[in-house]
Amino acid sequence: MNLRLQSSWLLEAVSEVGTVDSVFFPVIHRFSALNWLSRRDFALTVNAVTASQAMILRAWLDGQNGSFSASNLQKFNQQIRNPLDLSMNPFRAWKDRWFDRQQLDYLFYWREAAFEIEEETQREIFWSAVYQIMSCWLSNRAVEMQNLCQPDELMGLILNRHGEFIRGREAKISISNCSLDELAAKEACLTVFPLMFADEETPETTLQVIFSAWQSGHDDLEHARRELKVALRKYQISIERPNDYYTFTRLSANSQITAIVWSGADLPPTLYEQELVMPLQKAFAGRYSRSRLLMKAVDRSSDSFDYQLLLY
Amino acid sequence: MLITLFNAILIIVITWFAYLYFDLREKAMPAHERYSQLLRGVSSIVDRLEGYDKAHSSEIAGLSALIGEASGLNNEQLQSLNAAAMLHDIGELLLPRSIMKSNKRLEGDDLELLRTHTLLGELHLKSQIDGLDEVPSLIRWHHERWDGLGYPDNLKGEEIPVAARIIALADAISAMNTRRSYRNRQFARAEDIVAEVTRLSGMQFDPQLVKNWLAIGSPLECKPK
């Protein structure tokens, strides 16, 4: 299920019940969803449940380490003129399932080449650009669309885009990589929980699984998938059965306001109110006395609405 | 004298028939047609402000309708798509004139200010007009990119409603084919536009929509709206 985090809408709603100078995300579904917030002047604390997602957050969200240097780009983004030996490629099992031969060569080359980059922060930017490249290749592959951009050209384009993306960061950003069991509640004006539903795998989840395996240097997607599943086990919820909101209440224990945001589809808003909003209000009743539910239409023909529940 | 009287009567009769014709036509005009005319009127003001050399919003609405139909959108979705495409840049009316009249490519704070037009458009329409359903949301998201690097919310892939993805594609195609106050037309030939859009498939644009657009046949032609 998709999740549309509308940060300006969230802050607009929250500003009616309190002043915000610090925001805490115990989990984030995708790095770029925080771009708007990272351009505001406040403290932004974000936790990633996997090491690969934490790396992407450091490279693309924090931005303190600047962009990828032109000299590194020239040195480490070479064009592969002759096919590499496939038997040496640890990702060869993905051939024709996820990537073609040329793409696999580049995935192998980029991963190995990055070890030669001296500064770790530069290496993380280079590796995390591969996440965007994989995303492009996988979505074109899903509809059998030809890739006109050569891989090295694509890498150049994305690293250039990274430089533009990190400009204008105002927030003081802290990024952690903890399991939800180990993560402690933070002192924050606002704690935000982007809701994730335990249903079928989205293309973004598949991408995260593939990237995590690639970064670890193996082709075992089941291992990477299991790792992600375990990390989110106590966080993902279901609309069909009762949920345990202990993780939510524990992580927002030091927060003045808690916001729970999600995107609904195929189900009417009244169902979300009964099955989700009321149990959440009950779970947080000991801490917050008031709540507000806000909704926004996205596509009425498919009952798509975006929701945010504020508890304060 | 008789001729003058005859002429006068003739003029009165013609005027009366003309009045009847226009009165009847207005009464007979369906509500949706009047609605479309109103949208065209409003969007032409935005086009003028943006310095386009043609009816940019109508072009985008026409192209969006073609892609929307090719992508299997239902009537309700197509209606919202049309309204959002016609009004997609309406938030620019609320920006300082100096930004809109600039002959330079905008950078830094000015660029950030320009980018707020998506939020301003949504907020203003929502606060002023009831019953527009998802149209304000589509206006909010018409600059999102398939790869999550657009604005204002950095939505990615299918998180972006299909109608907003269509407007983003149509807007980019139209922009590539249009002269602006700060630059000449980016691509003079249709095949260059096709190559550029295909090159950006999976990054800026939804690959499925690019495929649907290419399948239309004459990709730069659009229905007048």
mmCIF file of C-alpha atoms in Angstrom, chain A residues 10-263:
data_model
loop_
_atom_site.group_PDB
_atom_site.id
_atom_site.type_symbol
_atom_site.label_atom_id
_atom_site.label_comp_id
_atom_site.label_asym_id
_atom_site.label_seq_id
_atom_site.Cartn_x
_atom_site.Cartn_y
_atom_site.Cartn_z
ATOM 1 C CA LEU A 10 1.030 17.893 8.693
ATOM 2 C CA LEU A 11 2.824 20.959 10.063
ATOM 3 C CA GLU A 12 -0.120 23.179 9.164
ATOM 4 C CA ALA A 13 -2.445 20.935 11.195
ATOM 5 C CA VAL A 14 -0.010 20.576 14.084
ATOM 6 C CA SER A 15 0.565 24.350 14.286
ATOM 7 C CA GLU A 16 -3.081 24.718 15.332
ATOM 8 C CA VAL A 17 -2.462 22.688 18.473
ATOM 9 C CA GLY A 18 1.136 23.539 19.378
ATOM 10 C CA THR A 19 4.510 24.952 18.352
ATOM 11 C CA VAL A 20 6.965 22.582 16.747
ATOM 12 C CA ASP A 21 10.735 22.937 16.949
ATOM 13 C CA SER A 22 11.675 19.251 16.985
ATOM 14 C CA VAL A 23 10.312 16.248 15.096
ATOM 15 C CA PHE A 24 11.047 12.558 15.645
ATOM 16 C CA PHE A 25 10.422 9.753 13.142
ATOM 17 C CA PRO A 26 11.036 6.334 14.771
ATOM 18 C CA VAL A 27 10.614 4.785 11.295
ATOM 19 C CA ILE A 28 10.577 6.247 7.822
ATOM 20 C CA HIS A 29 9.317 4.428 4.746
ATOM 21 C CA ARG A 30 11.488 6.300 2.212
ATOM 22 C CA PHE A 31 14.269 8.892 2.512
ATOM 23 C CA SER A 32 12.921 11.521 0.107
ATOM 24 C CA ALA A 33 9.617 11.802 2.020
ATOM 25 C CA LEU A 34 11.519 13.922 4.549
ATOM 26 C CA ASN A 35 12.948 16.396 2.055
ATOM 27 C CA TRP A 36 10.441 19.165 2.806
ATOM 28 C CA LEU A 37 10.938 18.852 6.575
ATOM 29 C CA SER A 38 14.727 18.871 6.242
ATOM 30 C CA ARG A 39 14.479 22.372 4.748
ATOM 31 C CA ARG A 40 12.817 23.793 7.870
ATOM 32 C CA ASP A 41 14.734 25.269 10.767
ATOM 33 C CA PHE A 42 14.229 22.680 13.521
ATOM 34 C CA ALA A 43 15.679 19.468 14.931
ATOM 35 C CA LEU A 44 14.809 16.393 12.883
ATOM 36 C CA THR A 45 15.595 12.973 14.368
ATOM 37 C CA VAL A 46 15.109 9.957 12.112
ATOM 38 C CA ASN A 47 15.632 6.256 12.702
ATOM 39 C CA ALA A 48 16.125 3.664 9.960
ATOM 40 C CA VAL A 49 15.524 0.023 10.791
ATOM 41 C CA THR A 50 18.056 -1.298 8.250
ATOM 42 C CA ALA A 51 21.697 -0.347 7.714
ATOM 43 C CA SER A 52 21.212 0.257 3.982
ATOM 44 C CA GLN A 53 18.323 2.690 4.550
ATOM 45 C CA ALA A 54 20.323 4.509 7.241
ATOM 46 C CA MET A 55 23.147 4.940 4.723
ATOM 47 C CA ILE A 56 20.754 6.417 2.160
ATOM 48 C CA LEU A 57 19.381 8.809 4.780
ATOM 49 C CA ARG A 58 22.914 9.978 5.661
ATOM 50 C CA ALA A 59 23.811 10.504 2.020
ATOM 51 C CA TRP A 60 20.622 12.113 0.715
ATOM 52 C CA LEU A 61 18.882 13.636 3.717
ATOM 53 C CA ASP A 62 21.640 14.942 5.940
ATOM 54 C CA GLY A 63 23.648 16.492 3.138
ATOM 55 C CA GLN A 64 26.271 17.888 5.540
ATOM 56 C CA ASN A 65 28.976 16.031 3.665
ATOM 57 C CA GLY A 66 28.246 17.846 0.448
ATOM 58 C CA SER A 67 27.931 16.372 -3.004
ATOM 59 C CA PHE A 68 29.994 13.755 -4.820
ATOM 60 C CA SER A 69 33.235 15.269 -6.019
ATOM 61 C CA ALA A 70 33.931 15.712 -9.721
ATOM 62 C CA SER A 71 37.305 13.996 -9.369
ATOM 63 C CA ASN A 72 35.737 10.924 -7.755
ATOM 64 C CA LEU A 73 33.072 10.858 -10.414
ATOM 65 C CA GLN A 74 35.689 10.805 -13.143
ATOM 66 C CA LYS A 75 37.690 8.138 -11.352
ATOM 67 C CA PHE A 76 34.953 5.766 -10.222
ATOM 68 C CA ASN A 77 32.254 6.103 -12.859
ATOM 69 C CA GLN A 78 34.049 4.540 -15.804
ATOM 70 C CA GLN A 79 32.338 3.090 -18.827
ATOM 71 C CA ILE A 80 32.597 -0.707 -19.079
ATOM 72 C CA ARG A 81 33.675 -1.408 -22.638
ATOM 73 C CA ASN A 82 33.838 -5.209 -22.547
ATOM 74 C CA PRO A 83 31.502 -7.530 -20.635
ATOM 75 C CA LEU A 84 32.872 -8.712 -17.275
ATOM 76 C CA ASP A 85 33.207 -12.356 -16.300
ATOM 77 C CA LEU A 86 29.704 -13.320 -15.153
ATOM 78 C CA SER A 87 30.913 -16.242 -13.050
ATOM 79 C CA MET A 88 32.725 -13.729 -10.785
ATOM 80 C CA ASN A 89 29.591 -11.624 -10.338
ATOM 81 C CA PRO A 90 27.898 -12.324 -6.964
ATOM 82 C CA PHE A 91 24.586 -11.039 -8.324
ATOM 83 C CA ARG A 92 24.443 -13.308 -11.390
ATOM 84 C CA ALA A 93 21.301 -15.072 -10.053
ATOM 85 C CA TRP A 94 19.388 -11.846 -10.722
ATOM 86 C CA LYS A 95 20.112 -12.038 -14.463
ATOM 87 C CA ASP A 96 16.950 -11.595 -16.531
ATOM 88 C CA ARG A 97 14.820 -11.701 -13.383
ATOM 89 C CA TRP A 98 15.622 -8.218 -12.133
ATOM 90 C CA PHE A 99 18.452 -6.891 -14.325
ATOM 91 C CA ASP A 100 20.033 -7.556 -17.706
ATOM 92 C CA ARG A 101 23.629 -8.577 -18.306
ATOM 93 C CA GLN A 102 24.994 -5.072 -18.798
ATOM 94 C CA GLN A 103 23.246 -3.786 -15.679
ATOM 95 C CA LEU A 104 24.655 -6.662 -13.625
ATOM 96 C CA ASP A 105 28.157 -5.817 -14.813
ATOM 97 C CA TYR A 106 27.714 -2.258 -13.608
ATOM 98 C CA LEU A 107 26.175 -3.317 -10.277
ATOM 99 C CA PHE A 108 29.245 -5.504 -9.675
ATOM 100 C CA TYR A 109 31.692 -2.833 -10.830
ATOM 101 C CA TRP A 110 30.118 0.046 -8.855
ATOM 102 C CA ARG A 111 30.045 -1.940 -5.616
ATOM 103 C CA GLU A 112 33.696 -2.995 -5.899
ATOM 104 C CA ALA A 113 34.949 0.345 -7.241
ATOM 105 C CA ALA A 114 33.431 2.198 -4.280
ATOM 106 C CA PHE A 115 35.727 0.358 -1.855
ATOM 107 C CA GLU A 116 38.570 2.327 -3.446
ATOM 108 C CA ILE A 117 36.957 5.650 -2.478
ATOM 109 C CA GLU A 118 38.928 6.949 0.490
ATOM 110 C CA GLU A 119 36.269 9.012 2.287
ATOM 111 C CA GLU A 120 33.426 6.932 3.671
ATOM 112 C CA THR A 121 30.903 9.732 3.203
ATOM 113 C CA GLN A 122 31.757 9.917 -0.526
ATOM 114 C CA ARG A 123 31.452 6.148 -0.788
ATOM 115 C CA GLU A 124 28.003 6.271 0.806
ATOM 116 C CA ILE A 125 26.827 8.889 -1.684
ATOM 117 C CA PHE A 126 28.108 6.755 -4.573
ATOM 118 C CA TRP A 127 26.501 3.579 -3.258
ATOM 119 C CA SER A 128 23.228 5.270 -2.447
ATOM 120 C CA ALA A 129 23.041 6.613 -6.013
ATOM 121 C CA VAL A 130 22.825 2.950 -7.045
ATOM 122 C CA TYR A 131 19.516 2.799 -5.131
ATOM 123 C CA GLN A 132 18.054 5.413 -7.487
ATOM 124 C CA ILE A 133 19.535 3.655 -10.516
ATOM 125 C CA MET A 134 18.058 0.306 -9.459
ATOM 126 C CA SER A 135 14.713 2.028 -8.963
ATOM 127 C CA CYS A 136 14.828 3.380 -12.527
ATOM 128 C CA TRP A 137 15.880 0.081 -14.065
ATOM 129 C CA LEU A 138 13.322 -1.975 -12.141
ATOM 130 C CA SER A 139 10.416 0.292 -13.014
ATOM 131 C CA ASN A 140 11.347 0.355 -16.705
ATOM 132 C CA ARG A 141 11.766 -3.405 -16.656
ATOM 133 C CA ALA A 142 8.317 -3.892 -15.079
ATOM 134 C CA VAL A 143 6.653 -2.485 -18.205
ATOM 135 C CA GLU A 144 9.310 -3.620 -20.716
ATOM 136 C CA MET A 145 10.441 -0.083 -21.401
ATOM 137 C CA GLN A 146 13.814 0.376 -23.023
ATOM 138 C CA ASN A 147 16.557 2.189 -21.037
ATOM 139 C CA LEU A 148 18.005 4.814 -23.374
ATOM 140 C CA CYS A 149 20.478 6.128 -20.794
ATOM 141 C CA GLN A 150 23.765 4.277 -20.572
ATOM 142 C CA PRO A 151 24.535 3.165 -16.977
ATOM 143 C CA ASP A 152 27.514 5.496 -16.517
ATOM 144 C CA GLU A 153 25.504 8.396 -17.943
ATOM 145 C CA LEU A 154 22.675 7.547 -15.546
ATOM 146 C CA MET A 155 25.082 7.481 -12.597
ATOM 147 C CA GLY A 156 26.350 10.946 -13.625
ATOM 148 C CA LEU A 157 22.789 12.280 -13.903
ATOM 149 C CA ILE A 158 21.782 10.939 -10.498
ATOM 150 C CA LEU A 159 24.876 12.214 -8.718
ATOM 151 C CA ASN A 160 24.222 15.607 -10.270
ATOM 152 C CA ARG A 161 20.623 15.397 -9.039
ATOM 153 C CA HIS A 162 21.949 14.476 -5.567
ATOM 154 C CA GLY A 163 23.952 17.717 -5.508
ATOM 155 C CA GLU A 164 20.790 19.707 -6.250
ATOM 156 C CA PHE A 165 18.712 17.676 -3.810
ATOM 157 C CA ILE A 166 20.848 18.355 -0.732
ATOM 158 C CA ARG A 167 20.935 22.120 -1.248
ATOM 159 C CA GLY A 168 19.059 24.279 1.253
ATOM 160 C CA ARG A 169 19.089 21.923 4.224
ATOM 161 C CA GLU A 170 18.135 23.960 7.323
ATOM 162 C CA ALA A 171 17.198 21.292 9.854
ATOM 163 C CA LYS A 172 19.617 19.889 12.421
ATOM 164 C CA ILE A 173 19.377 16.247 11.379
ATOM 165 C CA SER A 174 20.240 13.186 13.503
ATOM 166 C CA ILE A 175 20.075 9.757 11.918
ATOM 167 C CA SER A 176 20.179 6.479 13.821
ATOM 168 C CA ASN A 177 20.046 2.821 12.834
ATOM 169 C CA CYS A 178 18.382 0.920 15.683
ATOM 170 C CA SER A 179 15.913 -1.900 15.942
ATOM 171 C CA LEU A 180 12.595 -0.675 17.269
ATOM 172 C CA ASP A 181 13.087 -2.704 20.458
ATOM 173 C CA GLU A 182 16.353 -0.898 21.200
ATOM 174 C CA LEU A 183 15.194 2.536 20.133
ATOM 175 C CA ALA A 184 14.365 4.887 23.006
ATOM 176 C CA ALA A 185 11.673 7.576 22.997
ATOM 177 C CA LYS A 186 13.096 11.012 22.120
ATOM 178 C CA GLU A 187 12.341 14.387 23.646
ATOM 179 C CA ALA A 188 10.453 15.991 20.790
ATOM 180 C CA CYS A 189 7.563 18.353 20.228
ATOM 181 C CA LEU A 190 6.193 16.025 17.604
ATOM 182 C CA THR A 191 6.607 12.296 17.004
ATOM 183 C CA VAL A 192 5.361 11.043 13.637
ATOM 184 C CA PHE A 193 4.448 7.475 12.773
ATOM 185 C CA PRO A 194 3.986 6.814 9.059
ATOM 186 C CA LEU A 195 1.743 3.730 9.159
ATOM 187 C CA MET A 196 2.832 0.642 7.264
ATOM 188 C CA PHE A 197 0.318 -2.079 6.567
ATOM 189 C CA ALA A 198 1.251 -5.743 6.602
ATOM 190 C CA ASP A 199 -0.052 -6.594 3.166
ATOM 191 C CA GLU A 200 1.526 -7.451 -0.164
ATOM 192 C CA GLU A 201 5.008 -6.219 -1.031
ATOM 193 C CA THR A 202 5.160 -2.861 -2.822
ATOM 194 C CA PRO A 203 7.718 -2.123 -5.586
ATOM 195 C CA GLU A 204 9.509 0.136 -3.086
ATOM 196 C CA THR A 205 9.832 -2.710 -0.570
ATOM 197 C CA THR A 206 11.198 -4.998 -3.301
ATOM 198 C CA LEU A 207 13.706 -2.293 -4.206
ATOM 199 C CA GLN A 208 14.781 -1.933 -0.565
ATOM 200 C CA VAL A 209 15.226 -5.698 -0.314
ATOM 201 C CA ILE A 210 17.322 -5.904 -3.517
ATOM 202 C CA PHE A 211 19.421 -2.905 -2.533
ATOM 203 C CA SER A 212 20.050 -4.272 0.946
ATOM 204 C CA ALA A 213 21.234 -7.603 -0.520
ATOM 205 C CA TRP A 214 23.403 -5.790 -3.087
ATOM 206 C CA GLN A 215 25.022 -3.603 -0.449
ATOM 207 C CA SER A 216 25.786 -6.689 1.633
ATOM 208 C CA GLY A 217 27.408 -8.249 -1.448
ATOM 209 C CA HIS A 218 25.105 -11.250 -1.928
ATOM 210 C CA ASP A 219 22.119 -12.200 -4.049
ATOM 211 C CA ASP A 220 19.972 -13.764 -1.293
ATOM 212 C CA LEU A 221 16.786 -11.727 -1.416
ATOM 213 C CA GLU A 222 14.966 -13.954 1.055
ATOM 214 C CA HIS A 223 17.546 -13.159 3.702
ATOM 215 C CA ALA A 224 17.202 -9.416 3.067
ATOM 216 C CA ARG A 225 13.407 -9.710 2.975
ATOM 217 C CA ARG A 226 13.346 -11.570 6.299
ATOM 218 C CA GLU A 227 15.627 -8.982 7.875
ATOM 219 C CA LEU A 228 13.264 -6.173 6.876
ATOM 220 C CA LYS A 229 10.217 -8.134 7.995
ATOM 221 C CA VAL A 230 11.714 -8.829 11.427
ATOM 222 C CA ALA A 231 12.726 -5.187 11.802
ATOM 223 C CA LEU A 232 9.156 -4.026 11.121
ATOM 224 C CA ARG A 233 7.394 -6.923 12.865
ATOM 225 C CA LYS A 234 6.136 -4.867 15.800
ATOM 226 C CA TYR A 235 5.418 -1.839 13.681
ATOM 227 C CA GLN A 236 3.388 -3.041 10.714
ATOM 228 C CA ILE A 237 -0.322 -3.164 11.375
ATOM 229 C CA SER A 238 -3.364 -4.852 9.926
ATOM 230 C CA ILE A 239 -6.791 -3.417 9.282
ATOM 231 C CA GLU A 240 -8.415 -6.836 9.650
ATOM 232 C CA ARG A 241 -7.354 -7.816 13.149
ATOM 233 C CA PRO A 242 -6.602 -6.079 16.467
ATOM 234 C CA ASN A 243 -3.134 -4.538 16.700
ATOM 235 C CA ASP A 244 -0.756 -4.023 19.569
ATOM 236 C CA TYR A 245 0.195 -0.353 19.720
ATOM 237 C CA TYR A 246 2.747 -0.729 22.517
ATOM 238 C CA THR A 247 5.686 0.242 20.254
ATOM 239 C CA PHE A 248 3.818 3.397 19.238
ATOM 240 C CA THR A 249 2.925 4.499 22.760
ATOM 241 C CA ARG A 250 6.401 3.690 24.081
ATOM 242 C CA LEU A 251 8.224 5.646 21.384
ATOM 243 C CA SER A 252 6.053 8.727 21.758
ATOM 244 C CA ALA A 253 6.299 8.797 25.564
ATOM 245 C CA ASN A 254 8.366 12.021 25.556
ATOM 246 C CA SER A 255 6.447 13.825 22.862
ATOM 247 C CA GLN A 256 3.934 16.660 23.286
ATOM 248 C CA ILE A 257 2.084 15.751 20.114
ATOM 249 C CA THR A 258 1.897 12.463 18.224
ATOM 250 C CA ALA A 259 0.833 12.275 14.601
ATOM 251 C CA ILE A 260 -0.101 9.057 12.852
ATOM 252 C CA VAL A 261 -0.287 9.371 9.089
ATOM 253 C CA TRP A 262 -1.429 6.919 6.438
ATOM 254 C CA SER A 263 -2.948 6.649 2.982
#
